[in-house]
């Protein structure tokens, strides 16, 4: 039983309704019914029309081929089956009407069904929704999925967690971050902990620095009211990039189960040194202040880059460089591990060794997971000329390419099953806000940058003596060409 709050919002339209439709048509999810609720006054039929339009427009992975998109569209019979599972109750109807609609849907599912409340609402509205759930007496046998951001600083996060815990136990709460629902992010764990090749060198003795780079080409996308109060750091770094960093930096968990993984991630957050304003570049794309809903003197950052470090044995002295921003040159999701260069070279100065920088292990965290390991190799012919080569892997080249799940679908299914492995804990969120306090208290001024660029020029001083991996000088290998590209 799913109760979807904020059912007519942008997230529900683009991700949740198509995701629910695909899960309902698959063999993965248990039988479901959906009671949707939002501010708009709609009938059941009106909402079904709205949901059908959303599934038709967005019911596919963003990066797959057109042919696969056609395969993933629900056929008329599948759609009619899903539409019959939908009910709509406007917020104005109150808790009693909501409870009645849920009871009717649960009667169809049978005795003992579980409830999943999905809060696809702005953070300011989350507590009101939880109050409605409590008033409707829908807390029992339920789990609740909450969207980011989880607070705006330490005090607000502590208060939010305390308020939510008055209604729900921590075991019932699923704080969702769609980044960690991606196959590529989970592949970090597989590569690290299942291979004797990598784990012995996954430390300060062999790794020089790490970059997590998530530039976006999109602008505000009608989210000015939300973004003005949030900015790039709260919207992306605390809730996405630090979570990816935890997968990179965590110690081996005792088992592949939620408690062990959450504890190791929280150890990373506790080891994070306070984020210093002197190690941060904040930017704002030119024209942002002219956007509808944006203050003409706004100091909200649409771009942020930072240098942070972990105070523990494995990572002491290794810089982690994080960057994200709106209206940038390319939209990508890249994790790059730079290995230390050989301490001494027997190759001549004109051999090419060192000319392309250190060896890198690169993860493309987009839906079609890719991994590349770059290294120096000999150029064919006489003499010893070296070029940068790479070994590459892509899920698109495997027999399992069609099994890739959209991140929200995977996480919704995990929440249905009560699996907390890929979700964030109250403790972890509070530690991150605590480490963010110096930056939030005294943020450096925003620097302008041109739309379509890679951010303010100051980012090069931030990362020096290293260089940003993006933009790539080489491209990913295309499957059909079979060429040995780099990344």
CSV table of C-alpha atoms in Angstrom, one decimal:
chain,number,residue,atom,x,y,z
A,1,UNK,CA,0.0,0.0,0.0
A,2,UNK,CA,1.6,3.3,-1.2
A,3,UNK,CA,0.4,6.7,0.0
A,4,UNK,CA,2.1,9.3,-2.3
A,5,UNK,CA,2.1,12.9,-0.9
A,6,UNK,CA,2.9,15.7,-3.4
A,7,UNK,CA,1.5,13.4,-6.2
A,8,UNK,CA,1.2,16.2,-8.8
A,9,UNK,CA,4.7,17.7,-8.2
A,10,UNK,CA,7.6,17.6,-10.5
A,11,UNK,CA,9.4,14.7,-8.9
A,12,UNK,CA,6.2,12.6,-8.9
A,13,UNK,CA,5.6,13.4,-12.5
A,14,UNK,CA,9.2,12.7,-13.7
A,15,UNK,CA,10.3,9.8,-11.5
A,16,UNK,CA,7.8,8.4,-9.0
A,17,UNK,CA,4.6,7.7,-11.1
A,18,UNK,CA,6.6,6.2,-14.0
A,19,UNK,CA,8.6,4.2,-11.4
A,20,UNK,CA,5.5,2.9,-9.7
A,21,UNK,CA,3.9,2.0,-13.0
A,22,UNK,CA,7.0,-0.1,-14.1
A,23,UNK,CA,7.2,-1.8,-10.7
A,24,UNK,CA,3.5,-2.7,-10.8
A,25,UNK,CA,3.9,-4.2,-14.2
A,26,UNK,CA,7.1,-6.2,-13.2
A,27,UNK,CA,7.5,-9.3,-11.2
A,28,UNK,CA,9.8,-7.4,-8.7
A,29,UNK,CA,7.2,-5.6,-6.6
A,30,UNK,CA,4.5,-7.1,-4.4
A,31,UNK,CA,0.9,-6.3,-5.3
A,32,UNK,CA,0.3,-2.6,-4.7
A,33,UNK,CA,-2.4,0.0,-4.5
A,34,UNK,CA,-1.6,3.8,-4.6
A,35,UNK,CA,-3.5,6.5,-2.8
A,36,UNK,CA,-2.2,9.9,-4.1
A,37,UNK,CA,-2.7,13.2,-2.4
A,38,UNK,CA,-1.7,16.8,-3.3
A,39,UNK,CA,-3.0,20.4,-3.2
A,40,UNK,CA,-4.8,20.2,-6.6
A,41,UNK,CA,-8.5,19.4,-6.7
A,42,UNK,CA,-8.8,16.4,-8.9
A,43,UNK,CA,-11.1,13.4,-9.3
A,44,UNK,CA,-9.7,9.8,-9.5
A,45,UNK,CA,-10.1,9.9,-13.3
A,46,UNK,CA,-8.4,13.3,-13.5
A,47,UNK,CA,-5.4,12.0,-11.6
A,48,UNK,CA,-5.3,8.8,-13.8
A,49,UNK,CA,-5.1,11.0,-16.9
A,50,UNK,CA,-2.3,13.0,-15.2
A,51,UNK,CA,-0.4,9.8,-14.3
A,52,UNK,CA,-0.7,8.4,-17.8
A,53,UNK,CA,0.7,11.5,-19.3
A,54,UNK,CA,3.7,11.3,-16.9
A,55,UNK,CA,4.3,7.7,-17.6
A,56,UNK,CA,4.2,8.3,-21.3
A,57,UNK,CA,6.6,11.2,-21.2
A,58,UNK,CA,9.1,10.0,-18.6
A,59,UNK,CA,8.6,6.3,-18.3
A,60,UNK,CA,12.1,5.3,-19.4
A,61,UNK,CA,15.7,5.7,-18.3
A,62,UNK,CA,17.2,9.0,-19.3
A,63,UNK,CA,20.3,7.6,-21.0
A,64,UNK,CA,19.0,4.5,-22.9
A,65,UNK,CA,18.4,4.1,-26.6
A,66,UNK,CA,15.2,5.0,-28.3
A,67,UNK,CA,14.5,1.4,-29.0
A,68,UNK,CA,14.7,0.5,-25.4
A,69,UNK,CA,12.5,3.4,-24.5
A,70,UNK,CA,9.8,2.0,-26.8
A,71,UNK,CA,10.2,-1.4,-25.1
A,72,UNK,CA,9.7,0.1,-21.7
A,73,UNK,CA,6.4,1.9,-22.5
A,74,UNK,CA,3.5,0.3,-20.9
A,75,UNK,CA,1.1,-1.3,-23.3
A,76,UNK,CA,-2.7,-0.4,-23.0
A,77,UNK,CA,-3.5,-3.5,-21.0
A,78,UNK,CA,-0.7,-2.9,-18.6
A,79,UNK,CA,-1.7,0.7,-18.2
A,80,UNK,CA,-5.3,-0.1,-17.5
A,81,UNK,CA,-4.2,-2.5,-14.9
A,82,UNK,CA,-2.0,0.2,-13.2
A,83,UNK,CA,-4.7,2.9,-13.5
A,84,UNK,CA,-7.1,0.7,-11.6
A,85,UNK,CA,-4.7,0.8,-8.7
A,86,UNK,CA,-4.8,4.6,-8.4
A,87,UNK,CA,-7.0,6.7,-6.1
A,88,UNK,CA,-6.7,10.4,-5.4
A,89,UNK,CA,-7.6,12.4,-2.3
A,90,UNK,CA,-6.9,16.2,-2.3
A,91,UNK,CA,-5.2,17.6,0.7
A,92,UNK,CA,-8.3,19.7,1.4
A,93,UNK,CA,-10.4,16.6,2.1
A,94,UNK,CA,-8.5,16.1,5.4
A,95,UNK,CA,-7.2,13.0,7.3
A,96,UNK,CA,-10.5,11.2,7.5
A,97,UNK,CA,-11.0,11.0,3.7
A,98,UNK,CA,-7.4,9.9,3.3
A,99,UNK,CA,-7.8,7.2,5.9
A,100,UNK,CA,-11.0,6.0,4.2
A,101,UNK,CA,-9.3,5.8,0.8
A,102,UNK,CA,-6.4,3.8,2.3
A,103,UNK,CA,-8.8,1.4,4.1
A,104,UNK,CA,-10.7,0.8,0.8
A,105,UNK,CA,-7.4,0.1,-1.0
A,106,UNK,CA,-6.1,-2.2,1.8
A,107,UNK,CA,-9.3,-4.2,1.7
A,108,UNK,CA,-8.5,-5.0,-1.9
A,109,UNK,CA,-4.9,-6.1,-1.0
A,110,UNK,CA,-5.9,-8.2,2.0
A,111,UNK,CA,-5.3,-8.3,5.7
A,112,UNK,CA,-1.8,-7.4,7.0
A,113,UNK,CA,-0.5,-5.4,4.1
A,114,UNK,CA,2.2,-2.9,4.8
A,115,UNK,CA,2.1,0.9,4.1
A,116,UNK,CA,4.7,3.0,2.4
A,117,UNK,CA,4.2,6.7,2.8
A,118,UNK,CA,6.3,8.7,0.2
A,119,UNK,CA,6.8,12.4,1.1
A,120,UNK,CA,7.4,14.0,-2.3
A,121,UNK,CA,6.9,17.4,-0.8
A,122,UNK,CA,9.1,20.4,0.0
A,123,UNK,CA,11.1,20.0,3.2
A,124,UNK,CA,9.0,22.8,4.9
A,125,UNK,CA,5.9,20.7,4.3
A,126,UNK,CA,7.2,17.3,5.6
A,127,UNK,CA,6.1,17.7,9.2
A,128,UNK,CA,2.6,18.8,8.1
A,129,UNK,CA,2.4,15.6,6.1
A,130,UNK,CA,3.6,13.5,9.0
A,131,UNK,CA,1.0,15.1,11.2
A,132,UNK,CA,-1.7,14.2,8.6
A,133,UNK,CA,-0.5,10.6,8.7
A,134,UNK,CA,-0.7,10.5,12.5
A,135,UNK,CA,-4.2,12.1,12.4
A,136,UNK,CA,-5.3,9.6,9.9
A,137,UNK,CA,-4.0,6.8,12.1
A,138,UNK,CA,-1.8,5.4,9.4
A,139,UNK,CA,1.4,5.0,11.3
A,140,UNK,CA,1.0,1.4,12.2
A,141,UNK,CA,2.5,-1.1,9.8
A,142,UNK,CA,4.1,1.7,7.8
A,143,UNK,CA,7.4,3.0,6.5
A,144,UNK,CA,8.0,6.6,5.4
A,145,UNK,CA,10.3,7.8,2.6
A,146,UNK,CA,11.6,11.3,3.0
A,147,UNK,CA,13.2,13.5,0.2
A,148,UNK,CA,16.2,15.7,0.7
A,149,UNK,CA,17.4,18.1,2.0
A,150,UNK,CA,17.2,16.7,5.6
A,151,UNK,CA,17.4,20.1,7.3
A,152,UNK,CA,19.5,23.1,6.4
A,153,UNK,CA,22.0,23.1,9.2
A,154,UNK,CA,22.8,21.1,12.3
A,155,UNK,CA,20.1,22.7,14.5
A,156,UNK,CA,17.4,22.2,11.9
A,157,UNK,CA,18.4,18.6,11.2
A,158,UNK,CA,18.4,17.7,14.9
A,159,UNK,CA,15.0,19.3,15.3
A,160,UNK,CA,13.6,17.6,12.1
A,161,UNK,CA,14.8,14.2,13.3
A,162,UNK,CA,13.4,14.8,16.7
A,163,UNK,CA,10.0,15.8,15.3
A,164,UNK,CA,9.8,12.8,12.9
A,165,UNK,CA,10.9,10.4,15.7
A,166,UNK,CA,7.8,11.5,17.7
A,167,UNK,CA,5.7,9.6,15.1
A,168,UNK,CA,8.0,7.1,13.4
A,169,UNK,CA,10.8,4.9,14.8
A,170,UNK,CA,14.1,5.3,13.0
A,171,UNK,CA,13.6,1.8,11.6
A,172,UNK,CA,10.5,3.0,9.8
A,173,UNK,CA,12.3,6.0,8.2
A,174,UNK,CA,14.0,5.9,4.7
A,175,UNK,CA,15.9,9.1,3.8
A,176,UNK,CA,16.3,8.7,0.1
A,177,UNK,CA,19.2,9.8,-2.0
A,178,UNK,CA,18.8,8.6,-5.6
A,179,UNK,CA,22.5,8.9,-6.3
A,180,UNK,CA,23.3,5.8,-4.2
A,181,UNK,CA,20.5,3.9,-6.0
A,182,UNK,CA,22.5,3.9,-9.2
A,183,UNK,CA,24.2,0.7,-10.3
A,184,UNK,CA,27.5,2.6,-10.8
A,185,UNK,CA,27.7,3.8,-7.2
A,186,UNK,CA,27.0,0.3,-5.8
A,187,UNK,CA,29.7,-1.0,-8.2
A,188,UNK,CA,32.2,0.9,-6.1
A,189,UNK,CA,31.5,-1.5,-3.3
A,190,UNK,CA,31.9,-4.5,-5.6
A,191,UNK,CA,35.1,-3.3,-7.2
A,192,UNK,CA,36.7,-2.4,-3.8
A,193,UNK,CA,35.7,-5.3,-1.6
A,194,UNK,CA,35.4,-8.3,-4.1
A,195,UNK,CA,38.8,-7.9,-5.8
A,196,UNK,CA,42.2,-8.5,-4.3
A,197,UNK,CA,43.7,-6.2,-6.9
A,198,UNK,CA,42.2,-3.0,-5.5
A,199,UNK,CA,41.6,-3.1,-1.8
A,200,UNK,CA,45.3,-3.4,-0.9
A,201,UNK,CA,46.1,-0.1,-2.7
A,202,UNK,CA,42.9,1.7,-1.6
A,203,UNK,CA,44.7,4.1,0.8
A,204,UNK,CA,46.9,7.1,1.3
A,205,UNK,CA,50.1,5.1,0.3
A,206,UNK,CA,48.9,4.6,-3.3
A,207,UNK,CA,46.1,7.2,-3.9
A,208,UNK,CA,47.1,10.8,-4.5
A,209,UNK,CA,43.7,12.4,-4.6
A,210,UNK,CA,40.0,11.8,-5.3
A,211,UNK,CA,37.5,13.9,-7.4
A,212,UNK,CA,33.7,13.7,-7.4
A,213,UNK,CA,32.4,15.9,-10.1
A,214,UNK,CA,28.7,16.4,-10.9
A,215,UNK,CA,28.2,19.3,-13.3
A,216,UNK,CA,24.7,20.0,-14.7
A,217,UNK,CA,23.7,21.8,-17.8
A,218,UNK,CA,20.2,22.5,-16.4
A,219,UNK,CA,19.3,25.7,-14.8
A,220,UNK,CA,16.6,26.2,-12.1
A,221,UNK,CA,13.9,24.3,-14.0
A,222,UNK,CA,11.1,26.2,-12.2
A,223,UNK,CA,12.6,25.6,-8.8
A,224,UNK,CA,13.6,29.1,-7.9
A,225,UNK,CA,11.8,29.3,-4.6
A,226,UNK,CA,13.4,26.0,-3.5
A,227,UNK,CA,16.9,26.9,-4.8
A,228,UNK,CA,17.1,30.4,-3.4
A,229,UNK,CA,16.7,28.9,0.1
A,230,UNK,CA,19.0,26.0,-0.5
A,231,UNK,CA,21.9,26.5,-3.0
A,232,UNK,CA,24.3,24.0,-4.5
A,233,UNK,CA,26.0,23.0,-1.2
A,234,UNK,CA,22.8,22.0,0.6
A,235,UNK,CA,21.1,20.7,-2.5
A,236,UNK,CA,23.9,18.5,-3.8
A,237,UNK,CA,27.0,18.2,-1.6
A,238,UNK,CA,25.5,17.2,1.7
A,239,UNK,CA,22.8,14.9,0.2
A,240,UNK,CA,24.6,13.4,-2.8
A,241,UNK,CA,28.4,14.0,-3.1
A,242,UNK,CA,29.3,13.3,0.5
A,243,UNK,CA,27.2,10.1,0.2
A,244,UNK,CA,29.3,9.0,-2.8
A,245,UNK,CA,32.5,9.9,-0.9
A,246,UNK,CA,31.4,7.6,1.9
A,247,UNK,CA,31.2,4.6,-0.5
A,248,UNK,CA,34.7,5.5,-1.7
A,249,UNK,CA,36.3,6.0,1.7
A,250,UNK,CA,34.5,3.5,4.0
A,251,UNK,CA,36.2,0.6,5.7
A,252,UNK,CA,35.1,-2.9,4.8
A,253,UNK,CA,31.7,-3.6,6.5
A,254,UNK,CA,31.4,-6.8,8.5
A,255,UNK,CA,28.6,-7.9,6.2
A,256,UNK,CA,26.6,-6.7,3.2
A,257,UNK,CA,23.7,-5.7,5.3
A,258,UNK,CA,22.2,-2.3,6.4
A,259,UNK,CA,23.5,-1.9,9.9
A,260,UNK,CA,27.2,-2.7,9.0
A,261,UNK,CA,27.2,-0.5,5.9
A,262,UNK,CA,25.5,2.4,7.7
A,263,UNK,CA,28.0,2.3,10.5
A,264,UNK,CA,31.0,2.3,8.2
A,265,UNK,CA,29.5,5.3,6.3
A,266,UNK,CA,28.9,7.1,9.5
A,267,UNK,CA,32.5,6.6,10.5
A,268,UNK,CA,33.5,8.4,7.3
A,269,UNK,CA,31.3,11.3,8.2
A,270,UNK,CA,32.7,11.5,11.8
A,271,UNK,CA,36.2,11.5,10.3
A,272,UNK,CA,35.4,14.4,7.9
A,273,UNK,CA,37.4,17.5,8.9
A,274,UNK,CA,35.2,20.6,9.3
A,275,UNK,CA,34.7,22.2,5.8
A,276,UNK,CA,36.9,25.4,5.8
A,277,UNK,CA,35.6,28.4,3.9
A,278,UNK,CA,39.2,28.9,2.6
A,279,UNK,CA,38.9,25.6,0.8
A,280,UNK,CA,35.7,26.4,-1.0
A,281,UNK,CA,34.8,28.2,-4.2
A,282,UNK,CA,31.2,29.4,-4.5
A,283,UNK,CA,29.9,30.6,-7.8
A,284,UNK,CA,26.8,31.9,-9.5
A,285,UNK,CA,26.1,31.8,-13.2
A,286,UNK,CA,25.6,35.1,-14.9
A,287,UNK,CA,21.9,35.8,-15.4
A,288,UNK,CA,20.8,33.9,-12.3
A,289,UNK,CA,19.6,37.0,-10.6
A,290,UNK,CA,17.4,37.8,-13.5
A,291,UNK,CA,15.5,34.4,-13.2
A,292,UNK,CA,11.9,34.5,-12.1
A,293,UNK,CA,11.7,34.2,-8.3
A,294,UNK,CA,15.3,35.1,-7.6
A,295,UNK,CA,16.3,38.1,-5.6
A,296,UNK,CA,18.2,40.7,-7.6
A,297,UNK,CA,20.9,40.8,-4.9
A,298,UNK,CA,21.0,37.0,-4.3
A,299,UNK,CA,24.1,35.5,-2.9
A,300,UNK,CA,22.9,31.9,-3.4
A,301,UNK,CA,25.5,29.7,-5.0
A,302,UNK,CA,24.6,27.8,-8.1
A,303,UNK,CA,28.1,26.3,-8.2
A,304,UNK,CA,30.4,25.0,-5.5
A,305,UNK,CA,33.8,23.3,-5.4
A,306,UNK,CA,35.6,22.3,-2.3
A,307,UNK,CA,38.6,20.5,-0.9
A,308,UNK,CA,38.0,18.3,2.1
A,309,UNK,CA,39.9,15.7,4.0
A,310,UNK,CA,39.3,12.7,6.3
A,311,UNK,CA,41.1,12.5,9.6
A,312,UNK,CA,41.7,8.7,9.8
A,313,UNK,CA,44.5,6.3,9.2
A,314,UNK,CA,43.5,5.2,5.7
A,315,UNK,CA,43.0,8.6,4.2
A,316,UNK,CA,45.2,11.1,6.2
A,317,UNK,CA,46.5,13.8,3.9
A,318,UNK,CA,44.5,12.7,0.8
A,319,UNK,CA,42.5,15.5,-0.6
A,320,UNK,CA,38.9,14.9,-1.8
A,321,UNK,CA,37.8,17.5,-4.4
A,322,UNK,CA,34.1,17.9,-4.9
A,323,UNK,CA,32.4,20.0,-7.6
A,324,UNK,CA,28.9,20.6,-8.8
A,325,UNK,CA,26.9,23.4,-10.4
A,326,UNK,CA,24.1,24.5,-12.6
A,327,UNK,CA,24.3,25.7,-16.3
A,328,UNK,CA,27.7,24.2,-16.8
A,329,UNK,CA,29.5,23.0,-20.0
A,330,UNK,CA,28.4,19.3,-19.7
A,331,UNK,CA,26.1,17.2,-17.6
A,332,UNK,CA,28.1,14.3,-16.1
A,333,UNK,CA,28.6,12.3,-12.9
A,334,UNK,CA,32.2,11.3,-12.5
A,335,UNK,CA,34.2,9.8,-9.7
A,336,UNK,CA,37.9,9.7,-10.4
A,337,UNK,CA,40.7,8.1,-8.2
A,338,UNK,CA,44.1,9.4,-9.0
A,339,UNK,CA,47.0,7.1,-8.1
A,340,UNK,CA,50.4,8.3,-7.1
A,341,UNK,CA,53.0,8.4,-9.8
A,342,UNK,CA,56.1,6.1,-9.8
A,343,UNK,CA,58.8,7.5,-7.5
A,344,UNK,CA,61.5,7.2,-10.1
A,345,UNK,CA,61.4,6.8,-13.9
A,346,UNK,CA,63.9,4.9,-16.0
A,347,UNK,CA,62.3,6.3,-19.1
A,348,UNK,CA,63.8,9.3,-21.0
A,349,UNK,CA,62.3,12.8,-20.7
A,350,UNK,CA,60.9,12.6,-24.3
A,351,UNK,CA,59.3,9.2,-23.8
A,352,UNK,CA,56.0,10.6,-22.9
A,353,UNK,CA,55.8,9.2,-19.4
A,354,UNK,CA,54.1,11.6,-17.0
A,355,UNK,CA,52.9,13.8,-19.9
A,356,UNK,CA,49.2,12.8,-19.4
A,357,UNK,CA,49.2,12.9,-15.6
A,358,UNK,CA,48.8,10.1,-13.1
A,359,UNK,CA,46.9,6.9,-13.6
A,360,UNK,CA,43.2,7.1,-12.9
A,361,UNK,CA,40.4,4.8,-12.0
A,362,UNK,CA,37.3,6.5,-13.3
A,363,UNK,CA,33.6,5.7,-12.6
A,364,UNK,CA,30.9,7.2,-14.8
A,365,UNK,CA,28.0,7.3,-12.3
A,366,UNK,CA,25.3,7.8,-15.0
A,367,UNK,CA,22.6,5.2,-15.5
A,368,UNK,CA,24.8,3.2,-17.9
A,369,UNK,CA,27.6,2.4,-15.5
A,370,UNK,CA,31.1,2.7,-16.9
A,371,UNK,CA,34.5,2.2,-15.4
A,372,UNK,CA,37.9,3.0,-16.9
A,373,UNK,CA,41.4,2.3,-15.7
A,374,UNK,CA,44.1,4.5,-17.4
A,375,UNK,CA,47.8,3.6,-17.6
A,376,UNK,CA,50.9,4.2,-19.6
A,377,UNK,CA,51.7,1.7,-22.3
A,378,UNK,CA,54.2,1.4,-25.1
A,379,UNK,CA,53.4,2.9,-28.5
A,380,UNK,CA,54.0,0.2,-31.3
A,381,UNK,CA,57.2,0.7,-33.2
A,382,UNK,CA,60.9,1.3,-32.6
A,383,UNK,CA,62.1,2.9,-29.4
A,384,UNK,CA,60.2,3.5,-26.2
A,385,UNK,CA,57.4,6.0,-26.7
A,386,UNK,CA,54.6,5.9,-24.2
A,387,UNK,CA,50.9,6.8,-24.6
A,388,UNK,CA,48.1,6.9,-22.1
A,389,UNK,CA,45.8,3.9,-22.6
A,390,UNK,CA,42.8,2.6,-20.8
A,391,UNK,CA,40.9,-0.6,-19.9
A,392,UNK,CA,37.1,0.1,-20.0
A,393,UNK,CA,34.0,-1.6,-18.9
A,394,UNK,CA,30.3,-0.6,-19.5
A,395,UNK,CA,27.1,-2.4,-18.4
A,396,UNK,CA,25.8,-1.5,-21.9
A,397,UNK,CA,28.3,-4.1,-23.3
A,398,UNK,CA,27.1,-7.0,-21.1
A,399,UNK,CA,24.2,-9.4,-21.3
A,400,UNK,CA,22.6,-7.6,-18.3
A,401,UNK,CA,22.2,-4.2,-19.9
A,402,UNK,CA,18.4,-4.4,-19.9
A,403,UNK,CA,18.4,-5.3,-16.2
A,404,UNK,CA,19.6,-1.8,-15.1
A,405,UNK,CA,17.0,-0.4,-12.8
A,406,UNK,CA,16.2,3.4,-12.6
A,407,UNK,CA,17.6,4.6,-9.3
A,408,UNK,CA,14.2,5.6,-7.8
A,409,UNK,CA,12.7,2.3,-8.8
A,410,UNK,CA,15.4,0.4,-7.0
A,411,UNK,CA,15.2,2.5,-3.8
A,412,UNK,CA,11.4,2.4,-3.7
A,413,UNK,CA,11.6,-1.4,-4.0
A,414,UNK,CA,14.2,-1.5,-1.2
A,415,UNK,CA,11.9,0.6,1.0
A,416,UNK,CA,9.0,-1.7,0.3
A,417,UNK,CA,11.2,-4.6,1.5
A,418,UNK,CA,12.5,-2.7,4.5
A,419,UNK,CA,16.1,-2.7,3.3
A,420,UNK,CA,18.0,0.3,4.7
A,421,UNK,CA,21.3,-0.5,3.0
A,422,UNK,CA,21.2,2.4,0.5
A,423,UNK,CA,19.5,5.0,2.8
A,424,UNK,CA,20.9,7.6,5.2
A,425,UNK,CA,20.6,7.6,9.0
A,426,UNK,CA,19.7,10.4,11.3
A,427,UNK,CA,23.2,10.2,12.8
A,428,UNK,CA,24.9,10.4,9.5
A,429,UNK,CA,23.0,13.5,8.4
A,430,UNK,CA,23.7,15.3,11.7
A,431,UNK,CA,27.4,14.6,11.4
A,432,UNK,CA,27.5,16.1,8.0
A,433,UNK,CA,25.7,19.2,9.0
A,434,UNK,CA,28.1,19.5,12.0
A,435,UNK,CA,31.1,19.3,9.7
A,436,UNK,CA,29.5,21.9,7.5
A,437,UNK,CA,29.1,24.5,10.2
A,438,UNK,CA,32.2,26.7,9.5
A,439,UNK,CA,31.2,27.0,5.8
A,440,UNK,CA,27.5,27.8,6.6
A,441,UNK,CA,28.5,30.4,9.2
A,442,UNK,CA,31.0,32.3,7.0
A,443,UNK,CA,30.5,31.4,3.4
A,444,UNK,CA,32.9,33.0,0.9
A,445,UNK,CA,31.4,35.4,-1.6
A,446,UNK,CA,30.0,34.0,-4.8
A,447,UNK,CA,32.0,34.5,-8.0
A,448,UNK,CA,30.3,34.9,-11.4
A,449,UNK,CA,30.8,32.3,-14.1
A,450,UNK,CA,29.6,32.1,-17.6
A,451,UNK,CA,26.8,29.7,-18.5
A,452,UNK,CA,28.3,26.8,-20.4
A,453,UNK,CA,31.6,27.0,-18.6
A,454,UNK,CA,33.2,24.8,-16.0
A,455,UNK,CA,32.8,27.4,-13.2
A,456,UNK,CA,34.8,30.4,-11.8
A,457,UNK,CA,38.5,30.5,-12.6
A,458,UNK,CA,39.3,30.2,-8.9
A,459,UNK,CA,38.7,26.4,-9.1
A,460,UNK,CA,42.1,25.9,-10.7
A,461,UNK,CA,43.8,27.4,-7.6
A,462,UNK,CA,41.7,25.2,-5.4
A,463,UNK,CA,42.8,22.0,-7.0
A,464,UNK,CA,46.4,23.0,-7.7
A,465,UNK,CA,49.0,21.4,-8.1
A,466,UNK,CA,46.5,18.9,-9.5
A,467,UNK,CA,44.0,19.5,-12.4
A,468,UNK,CA,40.3,18.8,-12.8
A,469,UNK,CA,39.5,15.6,-14.7
A,470,UNK,CA,36.6,17.3,-16.4
A,471,UNK,CA,36.6,18.2,-19.2
A,472,UNK,CA,38.1,14.9,-20.5
A,473,UNK,CA,40.8,15.1,-23.2
A,474,UNK,CA,39.7,11.7,-24.3
A,475,UNK,CA,36.2,10.2,-24.7
A,476,UNK,CA,34.7,7.0,-23.6
A,477,UNK,CA,35.0,4.1,-26.0
A,478,UNK,CA,31.8,3.6,-28.1
A,479,UNK,CA,30.7,0.0,-28.1
A,480,UNK,CA,30.1,-0.3,-31.8
A,481,UNK,CA,33.4,1.2,-32.8
A,482,UNK,CA,35.4,-1.0,-30.4
A,483,UNK,CA,38.1,1.7,-30.2
A,484,UNK,CA,40.6,2.0,-27.4
A,485,UNK,CA,39.5,5.5,-26.1
A,486,UNK,CA,40.4,7.0,-22.8
A,487,UNK,CA,38.5,8.7,-20.1
